PDB file of C-alpha atoms in Angstrom:
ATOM      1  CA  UNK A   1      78.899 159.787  87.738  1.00  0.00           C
ATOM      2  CA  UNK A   2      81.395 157.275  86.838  1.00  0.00           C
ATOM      3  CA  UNK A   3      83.379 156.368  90.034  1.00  0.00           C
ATOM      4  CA  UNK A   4      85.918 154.280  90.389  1.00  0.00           C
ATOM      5  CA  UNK A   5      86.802 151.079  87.580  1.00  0.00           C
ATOM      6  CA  UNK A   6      85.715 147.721  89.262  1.00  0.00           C
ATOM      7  CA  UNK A   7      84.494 146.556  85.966  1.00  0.00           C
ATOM      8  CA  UNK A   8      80.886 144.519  86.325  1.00  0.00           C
ATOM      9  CA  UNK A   9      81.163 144.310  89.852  1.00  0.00           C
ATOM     10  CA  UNK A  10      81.071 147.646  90.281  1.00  0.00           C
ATOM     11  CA  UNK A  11      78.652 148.204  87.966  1.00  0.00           C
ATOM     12  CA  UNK A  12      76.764 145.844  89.612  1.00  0.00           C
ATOM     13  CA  UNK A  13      77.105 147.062  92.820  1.00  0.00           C
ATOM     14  CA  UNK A  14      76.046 151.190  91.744  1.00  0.00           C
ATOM     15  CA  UNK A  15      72.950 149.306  90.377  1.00  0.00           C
ATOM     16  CA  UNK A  16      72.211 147.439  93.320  1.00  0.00           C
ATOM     17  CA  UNK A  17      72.543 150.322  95.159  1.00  0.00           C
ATOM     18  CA  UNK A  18      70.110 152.742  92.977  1.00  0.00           C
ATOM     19  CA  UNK A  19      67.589 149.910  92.710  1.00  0.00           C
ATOM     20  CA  UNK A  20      67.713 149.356  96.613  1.00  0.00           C
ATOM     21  CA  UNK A  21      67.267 153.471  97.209  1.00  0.00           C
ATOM     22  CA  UNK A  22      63.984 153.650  94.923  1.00  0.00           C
ATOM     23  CA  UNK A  23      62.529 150.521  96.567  1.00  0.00           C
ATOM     24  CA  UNK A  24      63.205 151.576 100.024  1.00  0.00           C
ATOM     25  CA  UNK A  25      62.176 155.321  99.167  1.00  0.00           C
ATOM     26  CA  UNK A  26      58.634 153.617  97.800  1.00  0.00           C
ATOM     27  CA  UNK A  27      58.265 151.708 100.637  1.00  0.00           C
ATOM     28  CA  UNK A  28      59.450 155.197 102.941  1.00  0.00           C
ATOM     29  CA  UNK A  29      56.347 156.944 101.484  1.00  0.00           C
ATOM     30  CA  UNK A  30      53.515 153.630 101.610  1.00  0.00           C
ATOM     31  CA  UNK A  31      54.427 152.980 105.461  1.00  0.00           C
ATOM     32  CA  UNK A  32      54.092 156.928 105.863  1.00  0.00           C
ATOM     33  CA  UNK A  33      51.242 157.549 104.601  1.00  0.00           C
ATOM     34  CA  UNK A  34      49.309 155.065 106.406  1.00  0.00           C
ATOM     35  CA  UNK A  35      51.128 156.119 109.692  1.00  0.00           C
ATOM     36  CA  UNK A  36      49.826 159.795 108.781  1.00  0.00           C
ATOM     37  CA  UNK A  37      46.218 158.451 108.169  1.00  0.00           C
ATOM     38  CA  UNK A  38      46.327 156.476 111.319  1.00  0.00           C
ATOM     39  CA  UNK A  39      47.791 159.528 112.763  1.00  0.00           C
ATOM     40  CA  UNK A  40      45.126 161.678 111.720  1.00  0.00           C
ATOM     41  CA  UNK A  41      42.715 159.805 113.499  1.00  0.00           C
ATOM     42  CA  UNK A  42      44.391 160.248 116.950  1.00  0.00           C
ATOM     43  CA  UNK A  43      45.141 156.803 117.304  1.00  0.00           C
ATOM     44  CA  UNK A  44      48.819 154.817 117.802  1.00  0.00           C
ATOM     45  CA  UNK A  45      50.104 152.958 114.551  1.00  0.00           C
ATOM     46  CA  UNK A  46      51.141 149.262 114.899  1.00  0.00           C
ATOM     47  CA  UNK A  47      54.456 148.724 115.900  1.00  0.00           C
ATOM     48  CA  UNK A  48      54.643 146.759 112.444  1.00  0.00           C
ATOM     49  CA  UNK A  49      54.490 150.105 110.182  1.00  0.00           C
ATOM     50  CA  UNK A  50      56.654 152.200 112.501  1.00  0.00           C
ATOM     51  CA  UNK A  51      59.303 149.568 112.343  1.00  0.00           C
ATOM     52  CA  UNK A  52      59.116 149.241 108.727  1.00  0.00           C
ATOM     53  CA  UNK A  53      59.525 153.098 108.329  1.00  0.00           C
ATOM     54  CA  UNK A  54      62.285 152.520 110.851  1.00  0.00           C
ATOM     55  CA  UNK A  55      64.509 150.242 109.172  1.00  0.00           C
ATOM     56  CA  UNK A  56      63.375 151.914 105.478  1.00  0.00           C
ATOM     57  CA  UNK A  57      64.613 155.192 106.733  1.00  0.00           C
ATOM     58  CA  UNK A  58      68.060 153.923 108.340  1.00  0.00           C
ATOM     59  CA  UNK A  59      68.843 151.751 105.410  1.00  0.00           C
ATOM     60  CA  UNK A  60      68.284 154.311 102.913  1.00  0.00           C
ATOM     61  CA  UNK A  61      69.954 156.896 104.367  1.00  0.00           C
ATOM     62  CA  UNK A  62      73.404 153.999 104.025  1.00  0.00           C
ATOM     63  CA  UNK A  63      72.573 153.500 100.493  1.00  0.00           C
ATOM     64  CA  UNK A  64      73.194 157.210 100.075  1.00  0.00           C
ATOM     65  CA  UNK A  65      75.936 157.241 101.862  1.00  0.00           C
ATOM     66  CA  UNK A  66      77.435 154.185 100.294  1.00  0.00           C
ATOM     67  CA  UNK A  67      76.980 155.459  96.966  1.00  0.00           C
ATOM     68  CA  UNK A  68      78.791 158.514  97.454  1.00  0.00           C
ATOM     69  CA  UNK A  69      81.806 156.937  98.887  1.00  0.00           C
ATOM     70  CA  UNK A  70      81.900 154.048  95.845  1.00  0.00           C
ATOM     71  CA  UNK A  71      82.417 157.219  93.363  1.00  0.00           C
ATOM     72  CA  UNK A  72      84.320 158.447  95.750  1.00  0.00           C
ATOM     73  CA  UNK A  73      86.413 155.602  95.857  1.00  0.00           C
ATOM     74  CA  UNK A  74      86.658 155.729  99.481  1.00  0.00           C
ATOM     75  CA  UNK A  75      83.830 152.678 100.345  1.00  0.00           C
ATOM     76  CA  UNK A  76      85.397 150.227 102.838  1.00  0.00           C
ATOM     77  CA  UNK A  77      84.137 146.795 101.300  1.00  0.00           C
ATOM     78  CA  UNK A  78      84.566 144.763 104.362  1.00  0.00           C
ATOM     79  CA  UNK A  79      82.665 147.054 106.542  1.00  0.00           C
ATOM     80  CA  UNK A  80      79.544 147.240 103.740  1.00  0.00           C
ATOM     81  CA  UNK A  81      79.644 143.851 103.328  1.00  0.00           C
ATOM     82  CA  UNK A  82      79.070 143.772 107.219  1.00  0.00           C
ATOM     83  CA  UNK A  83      76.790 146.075 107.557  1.00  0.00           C
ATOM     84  CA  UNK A  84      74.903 145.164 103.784  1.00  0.00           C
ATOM     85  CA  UNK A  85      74.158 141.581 106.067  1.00  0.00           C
ATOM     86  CA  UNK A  86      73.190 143.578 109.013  1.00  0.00           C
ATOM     87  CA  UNK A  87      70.500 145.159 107.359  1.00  0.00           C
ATOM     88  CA  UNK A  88      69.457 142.086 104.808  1.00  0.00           C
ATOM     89  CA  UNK A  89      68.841 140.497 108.657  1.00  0.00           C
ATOM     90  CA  UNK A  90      66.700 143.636 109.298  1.00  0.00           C
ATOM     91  CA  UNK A  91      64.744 143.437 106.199  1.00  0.00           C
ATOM     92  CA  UNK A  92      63.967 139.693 106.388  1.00  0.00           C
ATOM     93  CA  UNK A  93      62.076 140.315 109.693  1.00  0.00           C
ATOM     94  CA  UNK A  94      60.176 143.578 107.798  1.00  0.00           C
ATOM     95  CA  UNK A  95      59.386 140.912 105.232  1.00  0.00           C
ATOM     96  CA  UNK A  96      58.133 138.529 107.878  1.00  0.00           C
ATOM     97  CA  UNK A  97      56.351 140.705 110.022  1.00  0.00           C
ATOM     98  CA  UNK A  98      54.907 143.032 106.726  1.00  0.00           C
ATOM     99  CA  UNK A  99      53.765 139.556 105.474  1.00  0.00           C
ATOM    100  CA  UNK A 100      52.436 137.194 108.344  1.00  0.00           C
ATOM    101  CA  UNK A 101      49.005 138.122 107.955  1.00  0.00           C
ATOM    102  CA  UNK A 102      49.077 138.738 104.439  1.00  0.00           C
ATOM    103  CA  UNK A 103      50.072 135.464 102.734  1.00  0.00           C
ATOM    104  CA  UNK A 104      46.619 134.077 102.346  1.00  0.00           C
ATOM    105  CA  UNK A 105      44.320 137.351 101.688  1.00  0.00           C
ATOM    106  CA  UNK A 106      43.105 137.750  98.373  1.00  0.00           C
ATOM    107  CA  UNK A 107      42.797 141.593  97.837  1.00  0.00           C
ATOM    108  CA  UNK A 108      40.438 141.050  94.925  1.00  0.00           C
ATOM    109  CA  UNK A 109      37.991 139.657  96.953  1.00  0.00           C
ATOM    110  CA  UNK A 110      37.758 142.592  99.386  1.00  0.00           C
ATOM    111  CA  UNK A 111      35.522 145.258  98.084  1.00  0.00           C
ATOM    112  CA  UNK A 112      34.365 146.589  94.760  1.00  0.00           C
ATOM    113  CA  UNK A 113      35.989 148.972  92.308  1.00  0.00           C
ATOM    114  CA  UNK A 114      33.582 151.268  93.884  1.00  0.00           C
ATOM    115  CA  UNK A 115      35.129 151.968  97.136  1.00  0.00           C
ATOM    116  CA  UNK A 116      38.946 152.118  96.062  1.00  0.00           C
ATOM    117  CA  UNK A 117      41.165 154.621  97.962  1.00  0.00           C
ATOM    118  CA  UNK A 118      38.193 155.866  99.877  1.00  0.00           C
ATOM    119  CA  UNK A 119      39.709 157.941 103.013  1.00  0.00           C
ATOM    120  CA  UNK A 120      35.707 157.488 104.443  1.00  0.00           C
ATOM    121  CA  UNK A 121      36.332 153.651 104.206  1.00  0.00           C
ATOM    122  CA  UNK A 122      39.538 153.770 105.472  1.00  0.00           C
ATOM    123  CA  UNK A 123      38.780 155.609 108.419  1.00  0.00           C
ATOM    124  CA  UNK A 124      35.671 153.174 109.047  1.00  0.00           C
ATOM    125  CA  UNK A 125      37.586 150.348 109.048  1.00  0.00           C
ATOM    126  CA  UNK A 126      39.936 152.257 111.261  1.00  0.00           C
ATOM    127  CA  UNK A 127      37.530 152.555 113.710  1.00  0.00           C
ATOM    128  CA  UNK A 128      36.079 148.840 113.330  1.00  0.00           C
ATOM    129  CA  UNK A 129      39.961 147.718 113.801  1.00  0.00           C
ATOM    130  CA  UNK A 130      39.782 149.666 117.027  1.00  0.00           C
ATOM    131  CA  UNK A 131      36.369 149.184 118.344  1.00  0.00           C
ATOM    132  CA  UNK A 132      37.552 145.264 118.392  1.00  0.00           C
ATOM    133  CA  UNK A 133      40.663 145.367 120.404  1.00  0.00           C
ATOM    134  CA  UNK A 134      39.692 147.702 122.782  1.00  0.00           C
ATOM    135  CA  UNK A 135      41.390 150.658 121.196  1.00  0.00           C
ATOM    136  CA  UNK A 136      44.392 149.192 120.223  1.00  0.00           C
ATOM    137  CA  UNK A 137      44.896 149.226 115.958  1.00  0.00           C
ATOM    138  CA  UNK A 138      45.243 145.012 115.304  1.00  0.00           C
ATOM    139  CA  UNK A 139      47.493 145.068 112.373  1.00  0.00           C
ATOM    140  CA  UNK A 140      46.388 141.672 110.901  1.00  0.00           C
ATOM    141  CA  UNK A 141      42.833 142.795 110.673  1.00  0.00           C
ATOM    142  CA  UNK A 142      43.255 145.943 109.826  1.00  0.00           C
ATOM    143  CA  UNK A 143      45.385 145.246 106.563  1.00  0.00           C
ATOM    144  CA  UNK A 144      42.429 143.034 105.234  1.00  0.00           C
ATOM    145  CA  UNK A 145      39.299 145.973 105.825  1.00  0.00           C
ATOM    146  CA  UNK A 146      39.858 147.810 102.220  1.00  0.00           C
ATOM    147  CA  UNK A 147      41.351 146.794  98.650  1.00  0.00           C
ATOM    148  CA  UNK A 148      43.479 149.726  98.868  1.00  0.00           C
ATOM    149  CA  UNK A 149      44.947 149.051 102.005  1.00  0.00           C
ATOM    150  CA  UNK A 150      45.591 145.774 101.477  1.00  0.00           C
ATOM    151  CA  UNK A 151      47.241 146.056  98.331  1.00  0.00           C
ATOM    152  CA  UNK A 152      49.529 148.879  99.430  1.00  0.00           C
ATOM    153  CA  UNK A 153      50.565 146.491 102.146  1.00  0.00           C
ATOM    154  CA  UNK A 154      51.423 143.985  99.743  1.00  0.00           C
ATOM    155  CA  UNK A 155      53.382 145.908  97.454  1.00  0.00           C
ATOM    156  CA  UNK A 156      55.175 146.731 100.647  1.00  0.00           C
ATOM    157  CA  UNK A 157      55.606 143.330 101.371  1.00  0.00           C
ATOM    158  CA  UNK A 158      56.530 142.409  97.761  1.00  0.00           C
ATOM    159  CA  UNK A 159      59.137 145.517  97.608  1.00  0.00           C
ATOM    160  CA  UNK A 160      61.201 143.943 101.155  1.00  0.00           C
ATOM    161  CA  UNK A 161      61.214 140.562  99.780  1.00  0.00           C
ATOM    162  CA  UNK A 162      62.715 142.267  96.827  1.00  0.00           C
ATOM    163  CA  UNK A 163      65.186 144.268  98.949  1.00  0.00           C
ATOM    164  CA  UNK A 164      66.042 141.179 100.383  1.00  0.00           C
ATOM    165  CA  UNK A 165      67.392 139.859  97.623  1.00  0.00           C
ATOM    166  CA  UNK A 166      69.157 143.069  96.208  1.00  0.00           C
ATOM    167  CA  UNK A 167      70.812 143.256 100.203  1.00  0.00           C
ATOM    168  CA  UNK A 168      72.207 139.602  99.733  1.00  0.00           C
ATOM    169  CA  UNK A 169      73.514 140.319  96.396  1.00  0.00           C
ATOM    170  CA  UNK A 170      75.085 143.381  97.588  1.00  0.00           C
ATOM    171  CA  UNK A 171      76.861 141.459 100.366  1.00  0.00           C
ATOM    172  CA  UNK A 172      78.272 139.285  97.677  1.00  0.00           C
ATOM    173  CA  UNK A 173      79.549 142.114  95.353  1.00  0.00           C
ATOM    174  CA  UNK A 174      80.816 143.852  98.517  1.00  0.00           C
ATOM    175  CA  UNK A 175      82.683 141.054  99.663  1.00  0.00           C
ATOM    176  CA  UNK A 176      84.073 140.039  95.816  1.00  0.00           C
ATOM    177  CA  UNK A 177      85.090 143.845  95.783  1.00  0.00           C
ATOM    178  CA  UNK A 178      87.140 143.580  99.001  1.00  0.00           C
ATOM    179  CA  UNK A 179      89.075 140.648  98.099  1.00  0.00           C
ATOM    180  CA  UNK A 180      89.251 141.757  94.757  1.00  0.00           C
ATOM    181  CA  UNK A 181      90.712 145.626  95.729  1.00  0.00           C
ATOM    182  CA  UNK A 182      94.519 145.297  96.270  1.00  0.00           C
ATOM    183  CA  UNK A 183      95.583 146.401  99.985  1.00  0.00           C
ATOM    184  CA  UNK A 184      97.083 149.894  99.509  1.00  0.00           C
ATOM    185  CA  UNK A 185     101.444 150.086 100.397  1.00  0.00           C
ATOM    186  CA  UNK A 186     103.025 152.168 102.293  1.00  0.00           C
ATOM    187  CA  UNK A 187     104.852 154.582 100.528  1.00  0.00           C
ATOM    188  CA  UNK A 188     108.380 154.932 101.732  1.00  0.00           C
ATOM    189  CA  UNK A 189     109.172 157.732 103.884  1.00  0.00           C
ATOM    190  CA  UNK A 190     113.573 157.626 102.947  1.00  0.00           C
ATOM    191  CA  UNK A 191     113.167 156.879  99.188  1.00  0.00           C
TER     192      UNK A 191
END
């Protein structure tokens, strides 16, 4: 797995990329599994958690796809550098939206250690989220009914803040890479 010599850019850049794929993969499985909970219950997930799973799933499938072509030494820099900003944009409004109603609840203070990861709880609150908007699943309430939901939803939060950091610096790299890669010469035809 040793691609193509860019030196610490590259390096760089292969473990921006891995670091980006395991965050986005843990944040792939959080958002699905409440979907599938929600799911369960026969109701409609907030647009919030389907977009998250949304982006998640597009941008992971790049990274892939990225990687490959950097060992490949095929990876157009300008055009990943384009579309690295493209999808930082994307993950700063995750961050936002994952985060609006989170930034002042205190998980700690919901709950006991008793009732951690309770799927009985869950679905209560589930219901008391719904019962309240007039069957419609209020995402800012709903992320403050249980400790475990609540902290899942922050480490989801925390892990696209993160991404949005590793997505800027990958845009950097990318770019450094492309003016950094010499522009390939014709070879001539008569010679």
């Amino acid at each position: 797995m040793a691609g193509p010599d860019y030196g610490a850019l590259g390096a760089t850049l292969k473990s921006v990329r891995i670091l980006q794929s395991l965050s986005l993969i843990a944040i792939i499985g959080m958002t699905a599994n409440f979907i599938s909970m929600i799911v369960s219950d026969s109701q409609t997930p907030p647009s919030v958690l389907v977009g998250t799973l949304s982006v998640t799933c597009i941008a992971v499938i790049y990274c892939v796809i990225t990687f490959i072509l950097f060992l490949d030494n095929i990876l157009p820099f300008l055009i990943t550098t384009i579309i690295d900003s493209l999808l930082l944009i994307a993950l700063i409004v995750v961050a936002v939206t994952v985060g609006e109603p989170l930034s002042y609840l205190n998980c700690q203070a919901i709950g006991s250690a008793d009732d951690m990861g309770s799927a009985y709880d869950f679905t209560v609150s589930l219901g008391d989220s719904i019962n309240q908007n007039g069957g419609q699943i209020d995402y800012s309430t709903w992320v403050g009914m249980t400790k475990p939901t609540c902290l899942e939803t922050k480490s989801i939060w925390g892990l696209s803040i993160a991404l949005c950091v590793l997505f800027a610096f990958s845009s950097i790299c990318s770019v450094c890479l492309w003016r950094r890669k010499p522009a390939a010469t014709p070879k001539d035809v008569e010679g």
